[in-house]
Amino acid sequence: MNFTKLFRTAFTICALFAGLMSTARADFHIERGDTTGLPTLDVGAIYLDAGNAVPYDALTFTVSAGGTWQFLAMAEFDSAIFLYMNDFDAAAPTTNLIAHSNDIFSPDTSGFVSLLFPGATYTVVVTGLQDSEFGKYSLTNAGPGRVAAVPEPSTWLMLAMGL
């Protein structure tokens, strides 16, 4: 790892923590993943100069407390992140979109701050900007409560069959 990349990463993390100084009892959730070989998204429908078959990873969750939540993605590629409220449909990537970002400190970092509400279901999507941009990523979100992953329907089905 070169010094410039190390400095950018440290600066990004410090900026995220600085934003949380005003948040009491903040909870951090870190998700690591890899978009290689995953389903694709037409990012060009959101950013006009982007790809139309970009691999993405979608993480669905709820929060225990409403308030300001911070999201930061760091990736091995030129990344973008999108936040959806209620349902996410890869075939209609602008429907239910409430926040998005790319390139906040460098091409491989994306982040934003958004107001979230308890009881609502959210999906955060991590992707690249071009069809050839995919790989490993780390997504950090933080806010005034806890994050709970929402199981996929297939998980509920397997649980029911197991019982």
Backbone as a printed PyTorch tensor [residue, N CA C, xyz], in Angstrom:
tensor([[[  0.8560,  -1.1740,   0.0000],
         [  0.0000,   0.0000,   0.0000],
         [  0.9010,   1.2360,   0.0000]],

        [[  0.6630,   2.1480,  -0.9210],
         [  1.5060,   3.3240,  -0.9770],
         [  1.0440,   4.3700,   0.0350]],

        [[  1.8820,   5.3360,   0.2920],
         [  1.6160,   6.3440,   1.3100],
         [  0.3850,   7.1850,   0.9770]],

        [[  0.1840,   7.5290,  -0.2890],
         [ -0.9550,   8.3620,  -0.6820],
         [ -2.2690,   7.6520,  -0.3890]],

        [[ -2.3520,   6.3760,  -0.7500],
         [ -3.5800,   5.6180,  -0.5010],
         [ -3.8200,   5.4630,   0.9990]],

        [[ -2.7590,   5.2180,   1.7710],
         [ -2.8800,   5.1070,   3.2190],
         [ -3.3790,   6.4260,   3.8140]],

        [[ -2.8410,   7.5380,   3.3480],
         [ -3.2510,   8.8490,   3.8420],
         [ -4.7190,   9.1210,   3.5080]],

        [[ -5.1430,   8.8100,   2.2730],
         [ -6.5370,   9.0210,   1.8730],
         [ -7.4800,   8.1840,   2.7220]],

        [[ -7.1100,   6.9470,   2.9690],
         [ -7.9440,   6.0650,   3.7730],
         [ -8.0590,   6.5860,   5.2030]],

        [[ -6.9430,   6.9710,   5.7870],
         [ -6.9590,   7.5120,   7.1570],
         [ -7.7800,   8.7910,   7.2260]],

        [[ -7.6490,   9.6600,   6.2300],
         [ -8.4100,  10.9060,   6.1920],
         [ -9.9100,  10.6210,   6.0830]],

        [[-10.2820,   9.6570,   5.2530],
         [-11.6830,   9.2880,   5.0690],
         [-12.2800,   8.7700,   6.3660]],

        [[-11.5590,   7.9030,   7.0520],
         [-12.0410,   7.3510,   8.3130],
         [-12.1680,   8.4490,   9.3670]],

        [[-11.2050,   9.3470,   9.4260],
         [-11.2720,  10.4630,  10.3820],
         [-12.4760,  11.3540,  10.0910]],

        [[-12.7560,  11.5940,   8.8280],
         [-13.9040,  12.4300,   8.4620],
         [-15.2100,  11.7670,   8.8850]],

        [[-15.3030,  10.4540,   8.7150],
         [-16.4910,   9.7390,   9.1380],
         [-16.6690,   9.8410,  10.6450]],

        [[-15.6090,   9.5920,  11.4100],
         [-15.7020,   9.6810,  12.8660],
         [-15.9980,  11.0960,  13.3450]],

        [[-15.4570,  12.0920,  12.6710],
         [-15.7260,  13.4750,  13.0540],
         [-17.2050,  13.7980,  12.9090]],

        [[-17.8440,  13.2380,  11.9010],
         [-19.2700,  13.4600,  11.7060],
         [-20.1120,  12.8180,  12.7840]],

        [[-19.5500,  11.8490,  13.4830],
         [-20.2930,  11.1480,  14.5210],
         [-20.1150,  11.7540,  15.9080]],

        [[-19.2400,  12.7200,  16.0410],
         [-18.9700,  13.2980,  17.3550],
         [-20.2300,  13.8730,  17.9910]],

        [[-21.1530,  14.3700,  17.1660],
         [-22.3760,  14.9510,  17.7080],
         [-23.4530,  13.9050,  17.9570]],

        [[-23.2380,  12.6590,  17.5780],
         [-24.2300,  11.6060,  17.7240],
         [-23.9650,  10.8180,  19.0000]],

        [[-24.9380,  10.8350,  19.9010],
         [-24.7880,  10.0730,  21.1340],
         [-25.0690,   8.6090,  20.8670]],

        [[-24.3380,   7.7330,  21.5160],
         [-24.5180,   6.2920,  21.4070],
         [-24.5600,   5.8180,  19.9560]],

        [[-23.6400,   6.2320,  19.1890],
         [-23.5940,   5.8240,  17.7830],
         [-23.2070,   4.3610,  17.6660]],

        [[-23.8140,   3.7020,  16.7090],
         [-23.5000,   2.3080,  16.4230],
         [-22.8550,   2.2450,  15.0500]],

        [[-21.7810,   1.4810,  14.9310],
         [-21.0770,   1.3020,  13.6680],
         [-21.3610,  -0.0910,  13.1530]],

        [[-21.5890,  -0.1880,  11.8790],
         [-21.7630,  -1.4840,  11.2400],
         [-20.8610,  -1.5100,  10.0150]],

        [[-20.0010,  -2.5130,   9.9410],
         [-19.0800,  -2.6290,   8.8100],
         [-19.3960,  -3.9140,   8.0610]],

        [[-19.5740,  -3.7810,   6.7820],
         [-19.8650,  -4.9160,   5.9030],
         [-18.7660,  -4.9940,   4.8570]],

        [[-18.2130,  -6.1630,   4.6750],
         [-17.2110,  -6.3660,   3.6300],
         [-17.7930,  -7.3120,   2.6020]],

        [[-17.4960,  -7.0450,   1.3420],
         [-18.0410,  -7.8910,   0.2930],
         [-17.2270,  -7.8120,  -0.9730]],

        [[-17.7460,  -8.4500,  -1.9930],
         [-17.0920,  -8.4950,  -3.2880],
         [-18.1840,  -8.5270,  -4.3460]],

        [[-18.1490,  -7.6070,  -5.2820],
         [-19.1720,  -7.5330,  -6.3270],
         [-18.8480,  -8.3990,  -7.5350]],

        [[-17.7080,  -9.0470,  -7.5400],
         [-17.3010,  -9.8820,  -8.6670],
         [-18.3190, -10.9860,  -8.9220]],

        [[-18.8050, -11.0670, -10.1440],
         [-19.7250, -12.1250, -10.5360],
         [-21.1520, -11.9690, -10.0540]],

        [[-21.4860, -10.8600,  -9.4250],
         [-22.8470, -10.6550,  -8.9150],
         [-23.7520, -10.1070, -10.0260]],

        [[-25.0680, -10.0340,  -9.7710],
         [-25.9840,  -9.4690, -10.7720],
         [-25.5640,  -8.0510, -11.1530]],

        [[-26.0900,  -7.5670, -12.2860],
         [-25.6750,  -6.2580, -12.7810],
         [-26.7900,  -5.2270, -12.6970]],

        [[-26.3720,  -3.9760, -12.7160],
         [-27.2530,  -2.8220, -12.5670],
         [-26.9400,  -1.8180, -13.6680]],

        [[-27.9630,  -1.1590, -14.1900],
         [-27.7700,  -0.1030, -15.1860],
         [-27.4930,   1.2090, -14.4580]],

        [[-26.2350,   1.4340, -14.1020],
         [-25.8510,   2.6480, -13.3860],
         [-26.0120,   3.8690, -14.2980]],

        [[-25.9640,   3.6480, -15.6140],
         [-26.1600,   4.7270, -16.5750],
         [-27.5350,   5.3750, -16.4810]],

        [[-28.5120,   4.6760, -15.9000],
         [-29.8330,   5.2690, -15.6970],
         [-29.7910,   6.3480, -14.6210]],

        [[-28.7570,   6.3030, -13.7650],
         [-28.6110,   7.2950, -12.6840],
         [-27.5430,   8.3230, -13.0540]],

        [[-26.3740,   7.8450, -13.4710],
         [-25.2850,   8.7140, -13.9270],
         [-25.1400,   8.5140, -15.4300]],

        [[-25.3900,   9.5260, -16.2120],
         [-25.4780,   9.3930, -17.6590],
         [-24.2460,   8.7910, -18.3250]],

        [[-23.0650,   9.0310, -17.7880],
         [-21.8470,   8.5330, -18.4330],
         [-21.3540,   7.2110, -17.8300]],

        [[-22.2320,   6.4920, -17.1340],
         [-21.8340,   5.2460, -16.4690],
         [-22.2370,   4.0320, -17.3010]],

        [[-21.8160,   2.8570, -16.8290],
         [-22.0880,   1.6040, -17.5220],
         [-23.5210,   1.1340, -17.3560]],

        [[-23.8950,   0.1370, -18.1690],
         [-25.2590,  -0.3640, -18.0990],
         [-25.3540,  -1.8190, -17.6300]],

        [[-24.2260,  -2.4290, -17.3020],
         [-24.2240,  -3.7990, -16.7710],
         [-23.1160,  -3.9090, -15.7220]],

        [[-23.2520,  -3.1380, -14.6500],
         [-22.2220,  -3.0530, -13.6160],
         [-22.5850,  -3.9850, -12.4510]],

        [[-21.6910,  -4.9030, -12.0630],
         [-21.9820,  -5.7870, -10.9220],
         [-22.2180,  -4.9800,  -9.6390]],

        [[-23.1930,  -5.4310,  -8.8340],
         [-23.5190,  -4.7170,  -7.6010],
         [-23.8100,  -5.7040,  -6.4840]],

        [[-23.7580,  -5.1930,  -5.2500],
         [-24.1580,  -5.9410,  -4.0730],
         [-25.1960,  -5.0990,  -3.3450]],

        [[-26.2870,  -5.7140,  -2.9200],
         [-27.3690,  -5.0030,  -2.2320],
         [-27.5250,  -5.5570,  -0.8210]],

        [[-27.5720,  -4.6580,   0.1540],
         [-27.7180,  -5.0360,   1.5610],
         [-28.9820,  -4.3740,   2.1060]],

        [[-29.9480,  -5.1730,   2.5330],
         [-31.2240,  -4.6620,   3.0340],
         [-31.2060,  -4.6750,   4.5530]],

        [[-31.7080,  -3.5840,   5.1610],
         [-31.6190,  -3.4470,   6.6100],
         [-32.7090,  -2.5280,   7.1410]],

        [[-32.8640,  -2.5240,   8.4620],
         [-33.6830,  -1.5630,   9.1850],
         [-32.8060,  -0.9480,  10.2730]],

        [[-33.2540,   0.1570,  10.8400],
         [-32.5140,   0.7850,  11.9370],
         [-33.4260,   0.8620,  13.1580]],

        [[-32.8170,   0.7980,  14.3400],
         [-33.5960,   0.8220,  15.5780],
         [-33.9320,   2.2290,  16.0360]],

        [[-33.2090,   3.2240,  15.5430],
         [-33.4540,   4.6090,  15.9460],
         [-33.3480,   5.5230,  14.7330]],

        [[-34.2610,   6.4600,  14.6710],
         [-34.2230,   7.4270,  13.5860],
         [-33.1710,   8.4860,  13.8510]],

        [[-32.7610,   9.1390,  12.7800],
         [-31.7830,  10.2120,  12.9110],
         [-30.8360,  10.2250,  11.7320]],

        [[-29.7450,  10.9270,  11.9200],
         [-28.7460,  11.0750,  10.8740],
         [-27.8150,   9.8770,  10.8550]],

        [[-27.7030,   9.2560,   9.7030],
         [-26.8450,   8.0970,   9.5090],
         [-25.8200,   8.4150,   8.4450]],

        [[-24.5850,   7.9600,   8.6530],
         [-23.4950,   8.1800,   7.7040],
         [-23.1580,   6.8680,   7.0090]],

        [[-22.8460,   6.9570,   5.7250],
         [-22.4630,   5.7950,   4.9220],
         [-21.1490,   6.1060,   4.2290]],

        [[-20.2260,   5.1480,   4.2600],
         [-18.9330,   5.3070,   3.6090],
         [-18.5290,   3.9830,   2.9880]],

        [[-18.2610,   4.0060,   1.6860],
         [-17.7850,   2.8130,   0.9840],
         [-16.3710,   3.0610,   0.4970]],

        [[-15.4950,   2.0920,   0.7140],
         [-14.1420,   2.1190,   0.1650],
         [-13.9730,   0.8350,  -0.6380]],

        [[-13.4600,   0.9690,  -1.8540],
         [-13.4050,  -0.1840,  -2.7550],
         [-12.0910,  -0.2470,  -3.5040]],

        [[-11.8770,  -1.3720,  -4.1580],
         [-10.7040,  -1.5600,  -5.0050],
         [-10.9760,  -1.0470,  -6.4290]],

        [[-12.0940,  -0.3580,  -6.6190],
         [-12.5110,   0.1020,  -7.9380],
         [-13.2060,   1.4540,  -7.7810]],

        [[-13.5100,   2.1030,  -8.8820],
         [-14.2270,   3.3770,  -8.8650],
         [-15.6600,   3.0900,  -8.4340]],

        [[-15.9620,   3.3670,  -7.1780],
         [-17.2180,   2.9200,  -6.5760],
         [-18.2970,   3.9910,  -6.5560]],

        [[-19.5150,   3.5200,  -6.3750],
         [-20.6790,   4.3710,  -6.1460],
         [-21.5800,   3.6280,  -5.1750]],

        [[-22.3110,   4.3760,  -4.3390],
         [-23.2830,   3.7390,  -3.4520],
         [-24.6220,   4.4480,  -3.6040]],

        [[-25.6840,   3.6680,  -3.4590],
         [-27.0470,   4.1600,  -3.6070],
         [-27.8690,   3.6780,  -2.4260]],

        [[-28.7570,   4.5230,  -1.9280],
         [-29.6320,   4.1640,  -0.8130],
         [-31.0780,   4.2410,  -1.2730]],

        [[-31.8020,   3.1640,  -1.0350],
         [-33.2040,   3.0640,  -1.4190],
         [-34.0510,   2.8760,  -0.1680]],

        [[-35.2360,   3.5010,  -0.1600],
         [-36.1960,   3.2960,   0.9230],
         [-37.3080,   2.4040,   0.3730]],

        [[-37.7530,   1.4710,   1.1670],
         [-38.7370,   0.4620,   0.7760],
         [-38.0850,  -0.5220,  -0.1800]],

        [[-38.5800,  -0.6680,  -1.3780],
         [-38.0860,  -1.7020,  -2.2830],
         [-36.9810,  -1.1930,  -3.2020]],

        [[-36.0470,  -2.0910,  -3.5330],
         [-35.0260,  -1.8380,  -4.5460],
         [-35.2960,  -2.7760,  -5.7120]],

        [[-35.3450,  -2.2200,  -6.9210],
         [-35.5490,  -2.9960,  -8.1300],
         [-34.4410,  -2.6460,  -9.1050]],

        [[-33.5700,  -3.6080,  -9.3840],
         [-32.4390,  -3.3510, -10.2850],
         [-32.8950,  -2.9570, -11.6830]],

        [[-34.1090,  -3.3580, -12.0750],
         [-34.6220,  -3.0010, -13.3930],
         [-35.1190,  -1.5470, -13.4430]],

        [[-35.3260,  -0.9400, -12.2840],
         [-35.7740,   0.4590, -12.1990],
         [-34.9220,   1.1720, -11.1500]],

        [[-33.6390,   1.4510, -11.4510],
         [-32.7070,   1.9320, -10.4230],
         [-32.9530,   3.3500,  -9.8930]],

        [[-33.8910,   4.0950, -10.4580],
         [-34.1830,   5.4200,  -9.9120],
         [-35.4150,   5.4070,  -9.0010]],

        [[-36.1870,   4.3190,  -9.0150],
         [-37.3760,   4.2080,  -8.1750],
         [-36.9630,   3.9940,  -6.7230]],

        [[-37.5060,   4.7900,  -5.8240],
         [-37.2400,   4.7350,  -4.3750],
         [-35.8180,   5.1380,  -3.9940]],

        [[-35.0590,   5.7120,  -4.9000],
         [-33.6950,   6.1680,  -4.6080],
         [-33.7650,   7.4370,  -3.7630]],

        [[-33.1030,   7.4310,  -2.5890],
         [-33.1520,   8.6120,  -1.7230],
         [-31.7930,   9.2850,  -1.5410]],

        [[-30.6980,   8.5740,  -1.8270],
         [-29.3660,   9.1880,  -1.7120],
         [-28.3870,   8.3920,  -2.5700]],

        [[-27.3640,   9.0820,  -3.0680],
         [-26.3230,   8.3960,  -3.8340],
         [-25.0530,   9.2240,  -3.8070]],

        [[-23.9320,   8.5580,  -4.1070],
         [-22.6500,   9.2470,  -4.0840],
         [-21.6190,   8.4560,  -4.8550]],

        [[-20.6530,   9.1820,  -5.3830],
         [-19.4300,   8.5610,  -5.8860],
         [-18.3180,   9.5850,  -5.7680]],

        [[-17.1090,   9.1080,  -5.5730],
         [-15.9020,   9.9420,  -5.5710],
         [-15.9260,  11.1000,  -4.5680]],

        [[-16.0530,  10.8060,  -3.2770],
         [-16.0220,  11.9120,  -2.3200],
         [-14.6040,  12.3610,  -1.9710]],

        [[-13.6910,  11.4300,  -1.7830],
         [-12.3020,  11.7980,  -1.4970],
         [-11.3680,  11.3370,  -2.6020]],

        [[-11.7480,  10.2540,  -3.2520],
         [-10.9740,   9.6700,  -4.3400],
         [-11.9430,   8.8000,  -5.1310]],

        [[-11.5480,   8.3150,  -6.3020],
         [-12.4630,   7.4720,  -7.0730],
         [-12.9080,   6.1940,  -6.3520]],

        [[-12.1270,   5.7280,  -5.3910],
         [-12.5030,   4.4850,  -4.7210],
         [-13.2430,   4.6910,  -3.4020]],

        [[-13.6800,   5.9200,  -3.1060],
         [-14.4790,   6.1820,  -1.9060],
         [-15.7720,   6.8880,  -2.2840]],

        [[-16.8440,   6.4860,  -1.6270],
         [-18.1560,   7.0880,  -1.8300],
         [-18.8220,   7.2180,  -0.4730]],

        [[-19.6070,   8.2500,  -0.2750],
         [-20.2810,   8.3840,   1.0020],
         [-21.3080,   9.4860,   1.0120]],

        [[-22.2050,   9.4080,   1.9700],
         [-23.2280,  10.4330,   2.1400],
         [-23.8030,  10.3320,   3.5480]],

        [[-24.5980,  11.3170,   3.9050],
         [-25.3250,  11.3550,   5.1710],
         [-26.8010,  11.3900,   4.8070]],

        [[-27.6100,  10.6060,   5.5130],
         [-29.0350,  10.5540,   5.2070],
         [-29.8460,  10.4070,   6.4920]],

        [[-31.0360,  10.9520,   6.4790],
         [-31.9590,  10.8350,   7.5990],
         [-32.7390,   9.5320,   7.4330]],

        [[-32.6330,   8.6140,   8.4040],
         [-33.3250,   7.3350,   8.3530],
         [-34.3560,   7.2500,   9.4690]],

        [[-35.3820,   6.4350,   9.2510],
         [-36.4840,   6.3020,  10.1960],
         [-36.6240,   4.8580,  10.6510]],

        [[-36.8830,   4.6360,  11.9570],
         [-37.0730,   3.2590,  12.4280],
         [-38.3470,   2.6800,  11.8240]],

        [[-38.3330,   1.3850,  11.5950],
         [-39.5010,   0.7210,  11.0260],
         [-39.4960,   0.6710,   9.5060]],

        [[-38.7370,   1.5330,   8.8680],
         [-38.6470,   1.5260,   7.4050],
         [-37.5740,   0.5350,   6.9670]],

        [[-37.7350,  -0.0030,   5.7990],
         [-36.7430,  -0.9080,   5.2240],
         [-35.9090,  -0.1410,   4.2140]],

        [[-34.5970,  -0.3030,   4.2960],
         [-33.6640,   0.3770,   3.3960],
         [-32.7900,  -0.6610,   2.6990]],

        [[-32.3190,  -0.3040,   1.5220],
         [-31.3470,  -1.1240,   0.8080],
         [-30.2280,  -0.2120,   0.3470]],

        [[-28.9970,  -0.5700,   0.6990],
         [-27.8360,   0.1590,   0.2040],
         [-27.1730,  -0.7250,  -0.8520]],

        [[-26.8620,  -0.1020,  -1.9860],
         [-26.2700,  -0.8120,  -3.1170],
         [-24.8580,  -0.2900,  -3.3230]],

        [[-23.8950,  -1.2020,  -3.3740],
         [-22.4990,  -0.8620,  -3.6570],
         [-22.1950,  -1.3860,  -5.0480]],

        [[-21.6670,  -0.5160,  -5.9000],
         [-21.3870,  -0.8840,  -7.2800],
         [-20.2460,  -0.0480,  -7.8260]],

        [[-19.8390,  -0.3400,  -9.0270],
         [-18.8580,   0.4810,  -9.7320],
         [-19.5770,   1.4650, -10.6370]],

        [[-18.8080,   2.1930, -11.4220],
         [-19.4210,   3.1250, -12.3700],
         [-19.4240,   2.5930, -13.7930]],

        [[-18.4940,   1.7540, -14.1120],
         [-18.4080,   1.1820, -15.4590],
         [-18.5490,  -0.3400, -15.3620]],

        [[-18.9010,  -0.9600, -16.4720],
         [-19.1310,  -2.4060, -16.4970],
         [-17.9290,  -3.2110, -16.0070]],

        [[-16.7310,  -2.6990, -16.2070],
         [-15.5070,  -3.4230, -15.8350],
         [-15.0330,  -3.1190, -14.4150]],

        [[-15.8080,  -2.3590, -13.6420],
         [-15.3970,  -1.9740, -12.2890],
         [-16.1620,  -2.7840, -11.2460]],

        [[-15.4510,  -3.7170, -10.6450],
         [-16.0130,  -4.5810,  -9.6110],
         [-14.8730,  -5.1180,  -8.7680]],

        [[-15.2100,  -5.7230,  -7.6430],
         [-14.1930,  -6.2860,  -6.7640],
         [-14.5780,  -6.1380,  -5.3010]],

        [[-13.5700,  -6.1440,  -4.4430],
         [-13.7800,  -6.0940,  -2.9960],
         [-14.1120,  -4.6690,  -2.5530]],

        [[-14.9330,  -4.6010,  -1.4800],
         [-15.3040,  -3.3080,  -0.9090],
         [-15.5290,  -3.4590,   0.5900]],

        [[-15.5590,  -2.3220,   1.2590],
         [-15.9170,  -2.2480,   2.6680],
         [-16.9390,  -1.1230,   2.8090]],

        [[-18.0490,  -1.4080,   3.4520],
         [-19.1070,  -0.4150,   3.6530],
         [-19.2930,  -0.2060,   5.1440]],

        [[-19.1770,   1.0290,   5.5810],
         [-19.3870,   1.3760,   6.9860],
         [-20.6060,   2.2750,   7.0690]],

        [[-21.5200,   1.9570,   7.9870],
         [-22.6000,   2.8950,   8.2700],
         [-22.6720,   3.0890,   9.7660]],

        [[-23.0750,   4.2730,  10.1490],
         [-23.0930,   4.6150,  11.5680],
         [-24.2310,   5.5840,  11.8340]],

        [[-24.8240,   5.4550,  12.9970],
         [-25.9160,   6.3410,  13.3660],
         [-26.3120,   6.1410,  14.8160]],

        [[-27.4430,   6.7270,  15.2150],
         [-27.8230,   6.7440,  16.6250],
         [-28.4010,   5.4390,  17.1630]],

        [[-28.5510,   4.4180,  16.3500],
         [-29.1370,   3.1610,  16.8290],
         [-28.4300,   1.9640,  16.2420]],

        [[-29.1150,   0.8630,  16.2460],
         [-28.5690,  -0.3920,  15.7310],
         [-29.0920,  -0.6650,  14.3220]],

        [[-28.2860,  -1.4180,  13.5660],
         [-28.6550,  -1.8520,  12.2260],
         [-29.0110,  -3.3220,  12.2980]],

        [[-30.1350,  -3.6960,  11.7070],
         [-30.5420,  -5.0970,  11.6560],
         [-30.7490,  -5.4970,  10.2040]],

        [[-30.0530,  -6.5450,   9.7970],
         [-30.2110,  -7.0360,   8.4330],
         [-31.5990,  -7.6380,   8.2690]],

        [[-32.1850,  -7.4270,   7.1080],
         [-33.4850,  -8.0060,   6.7990],
         [-33.2270,  -9.2750,   5.9950]],

        [[-33.6710, -10.4310,   6.5050],
         [-33.4330, -11.6830,   5.7770],
         [-34.1490, -11.7000,   4.4260]],

        [[-33.5390, -12.3660,   3.4770],
         [-34.1570, -12.5160,   2.1660],
         [-35.2810, -13.5360,   2.2730]],

        [[-36.2740, -13.4870,   1.3670],
         [-37.3850, -14.4440,   1.4230],
         [-36.9320, -15.9030,   1.4040]],

        [[-35.8470, -16.2060,   0.6940],
         [-35.3690, -17.5870,   0.6490],
         [-34.9040, -18.0490,   2.0310]],

        [[-34.3910, -17.1330,   2.8550],
         [-33.9720, -17.4790,   4.2140],
         [-35.1810, -17.8550,   5.0470]],

        [[-36.2690, -17.0750,   4.9320],
         [-37.5030, -17.3790,   5.6640],
         [-38.0520, -18.7320,   5.2200]],

        [[-38.0040, -19.0270,   3.9150],
         [-38.4950, -20.2870,   3.3930],
         [-37.7010, -21.4620,   3.9640]],

        [[-36.3730, -21.3390,   3.9980],
         [-35.5310, -22.4120,   4.5390],
         [-35.8260, -22.6100,   6.0260]],

        [[-36.0440, -21.5320,   6.7630],
         [-36.3660, -21.6390,   8.1870],
         [-37.6880, -22.3660,   8.3660]],

        [[-38.6840, -22.0050,   7.5730],
         [-40.0000, -22.6390,   7.6830],
         [-39.9100, -24.1320,   7.3480]],

        [[-39.1360, -24.4720,   6.3150],
         [-38.9900, -25.8700,   5.9400],
         [-38.2550, -26.6450,   7.0300]],

        [[-37.2850, -25.9880,   7.6740],
         [-36.5350, -26.6260,   8.7460],
         [-37.4070, -26.9150,   9.9690]],

        [[-38.3450, -26.0230,  10.2330],
         [-39.2450, -26.2320,  11.3700],
         [-40.2510, -27.3060,  11.0620]]])
